[in-house]
Amino acid sequence: LGLEERVHFLGWKNDLAAYYQHADCFVLTSAFEGYGMVLIEAALANIPIVSTNVGVVEELPKDFVTIVSGSEYELASAITTSLTVERKQASRSAGAAFREHLPNFKTYLGEYARLLKSCGT
């Protein structure tokens, strides 16, 4: 298809932050995701997200996400829209608001401990 200069399969990477920082858009076309941690990572990187309706995508701020059915035409249109300056600016603004709603580490550990106790462990 002549994509050799544009598409690179890099294999497993442990630290994805640099990749998110250089991305113009994050696209997830999965038919199923249990949780979808990559969606959270992309949101924290302040990049527009185009995704099928999987995982936690509906819980992310709407300024980040365009949810698509999976048709190639809808997907292409959503990607094109996400690359506009306005959409990128909206994602950056939503990123700051999104971070404010995440628990800090101490709160997270407290909630985790509470849940463990409720399981009888």
PDB file of C-alpha atoms in Angstrom, residues 13-78:
ATOM      1  CA  LYS A  13       7.556  -0.347  24.508  1.00  0.00           C
ATOM      2  CA  ASN A  14       7.548   0.228  28.273  1.00  0.00           C
ATOM      3  CA  ASP A  15       7.494   4.030  28.282  1.00  0.00           C
ATOM      4  CA  LEU A  16       4.889   5.450  25.930  1.00  0.00           C
ATOM      5  CA  ALA A  17       4.863   9.046  27.182  1.00  0.00           C
ATOM      6  CA  ALA A  18       7.175  10.269  24.421  1.00  0.00           C
ATOM      7  CA  TYR A  19       5.000   8.651  21.768  1.00  0.00           C
ATOM      8  CA  TYR A  20       1.853  10.293  23.118  1.00  0.00           C
ATOM      9  CA  GLN A  21       3.622  13.682  23.261  1.00  0.00           C
ATOM     10  CA  HIS A  22       4.395  13.509  19.534  1.00  0.00           C
ATOM     11  CA  ALA A  23       0.994  12.219  18.460  1.00  0.00           C
ATOM     12  CA  ASP A  24      -1.560  14.447  16.768  1.00  0.00           C
ATOM     13  CA  CYS A  25      -4.422  12.069  17.481  1.00  0.00           C
ATOM     14  CA  PHE A  26      -5.001   8.754  19.259  1.00  0.00           C
ATOM     15  CA  VAL A  27      -7.171   6.188  17.469  1.00  0.00           C
ATOM     16  CA  LEU A  28      -8.570   3.042  19.106  1.00  0.00           C
ATOM     17  CA  THR A  29     -10.586   0.770  16.835  1.00  0.00           C
ATOM     18  CA  SER A  30     -11.013  -2.201  19.161  1.00  0.00           C
ATOM     19  CA  ALA A  31     -14.210  -4.222  19.214  1.00  0.00           C
ATOM     20  CA  PHE A  32     -13.640  -4.874  22.950  1.00  0.00           C
ATOM     21  CA  GLU A  33     -11.508  -3.383  25.732  1.00  0.00           C
ATOM     22  CA  GLY A  34     -11.843  -4.455  29.342  1.00  0.00           C
ATOM     23  CA  TYR A  35     -10.887  -1.059  30.724  1.00  0.00           C
ATOM     24  CA  GLY A  36      -8.860   0.754  28.100  1.00  0.00           C
ATOM     25  CA  MET A  37      -5.887   2.201  29.998  1.00  0.00           C
ATOM     26  CA  VAL A  38      -4.555   3.552  26.693  1.00  0.00           C
ATOM     27  CA  LEU A  39      -7.545   5.880  26.584  1.00  0.00           C
ATOM     28  CA  ILE A  40      -6.582   7.335  29.969  1.00  0.00           C
ATOM     29  CA  GLU A  41      -2.960   7.683  28.852  1.00  0.00           C
ATOM     30  CA  ALA A  42      -3.992   9.498  25.671  1.00  0.00           C
ATOM     31  CA  ALA A  43      -6.309  11.793  27.628  1.00  0.00           C
ATOM     32  CA  LEU A  44      -3.527  12.635  30.078  1.00  0.00           C
ATOM     33  CA  ALA A  45      -1.315  13.485  27.090  1.00  0.00           C
ATOM     34  CA  ASN A  46      -3.928  16.049  25.958  1.00  0.00           C
ATOM     35  CA  ILE A  47      -4.399  14.584  22.504  1.00  0.00           C
ATOM     36  CA  PRO A  48      -7.720  14.180  20.705  1.00  0.00           C
ATOM     37  CA  ILE A  49      -9.112  10.642  20.844  1.00  0.00           C
ATOM     38  CA  VAL A  50     -11.107   8.814  18.201  1.00  0.00           C
ATOM     39  CA  SER A  51     -12.425   5.521  19.543  1.00  0.00           C
ATOM     40  CA  THR A  52     -15.055   2.880  19.179  1.00  0.00           C
ATOM     41  CA  ASN A  53     -17.390   2.597  22.165  1.00  0.00           C
ATOM     42  CA  VAL A  54     -15.187   0.408  24.359  1.00  0.00           C
ATOM     43  CA  GLY A  55     -13.691   0.480  27.833  1.00  0.00           C
ATOM     44  CA  VAL A  56     -13.909   3.763  29.725  1.00  0.00           C
ATOM     45  CA  VAL A  57     -14.268   5.924  26.624  1.00  0.00           C
ATOM     46  CA  GLU A  58     -17.727   7.225  27.623  1.00  0.00           C
ATOM     47  CA  GLU A  59     -16.340   8.377  30.989  1.00  0.00           C
ATOM     48  CA  LEU A  60     -13.722  10.664  29.436  1.00  0.00           C
ATOM     49  CA  PRO A  61     -14.428  14.383  28.949  1.00  0.00           C
ATOM     50  CA  LYS A  62     -16.329  14.898  25.695  1.00  0.00           C
ATOM     51  CA  ASP A  63     -13.776  17.506  24.567  1.00  0.00           C
ATOM     52  CA  PHE A  64     -11.273  14.676  24.132  1.00  0.00           C
ATOM     53  CA  VAL A  65     -13.295  11.997  22.486  1.00  0.00           C
ATOM     54  CA  THR A  66     -15.111  11.291  19.282  1.00  0.00           C
ATOM     55  CA  ILE A  67     -16.851   7.935  19.575  1.00  0.00           C
ATOM     56  CA  VAL A  68     -17.370   6.152  16.267  1.00  0.00           C
ATOM     57  CA  SER A  69     -19.232   3.015  15.232  1.00  0.00           C
ATOM     58  CA  GLY A  70     -16.222   1.609  13.444  1.00  0.00           C
ATOM     59  CA  SER A  71     -17.149   2.240   9.818  1.00  0.00           C
ATOM     60  CA  GLU A  72     -14.125   3.317   7.841  1.00  0.00           C
ATOM     61  CA  TYR A  73     -15.877   6.460   6.537  1.00  0.00           C
ATOM     62  CA  GLU A  74     -16.959   7.588  10.000  1.00  0.00           C
ATOM     63  CA  LEU A  75     -13.480   6.802  11.325  1.00  0.00           C
ATOM     64  CA  ALA A  76     -11.744   8.787   8.561  1.00  0.00           C
ATOM     65  CA  SER A  77     -14.057  11.755   9.090  1.00  0.00           C
ATOM     66  CA  ALA A  78     -13.507  11.712  12.877  1.00  0.00           C
TER      67      ALA A  78
END
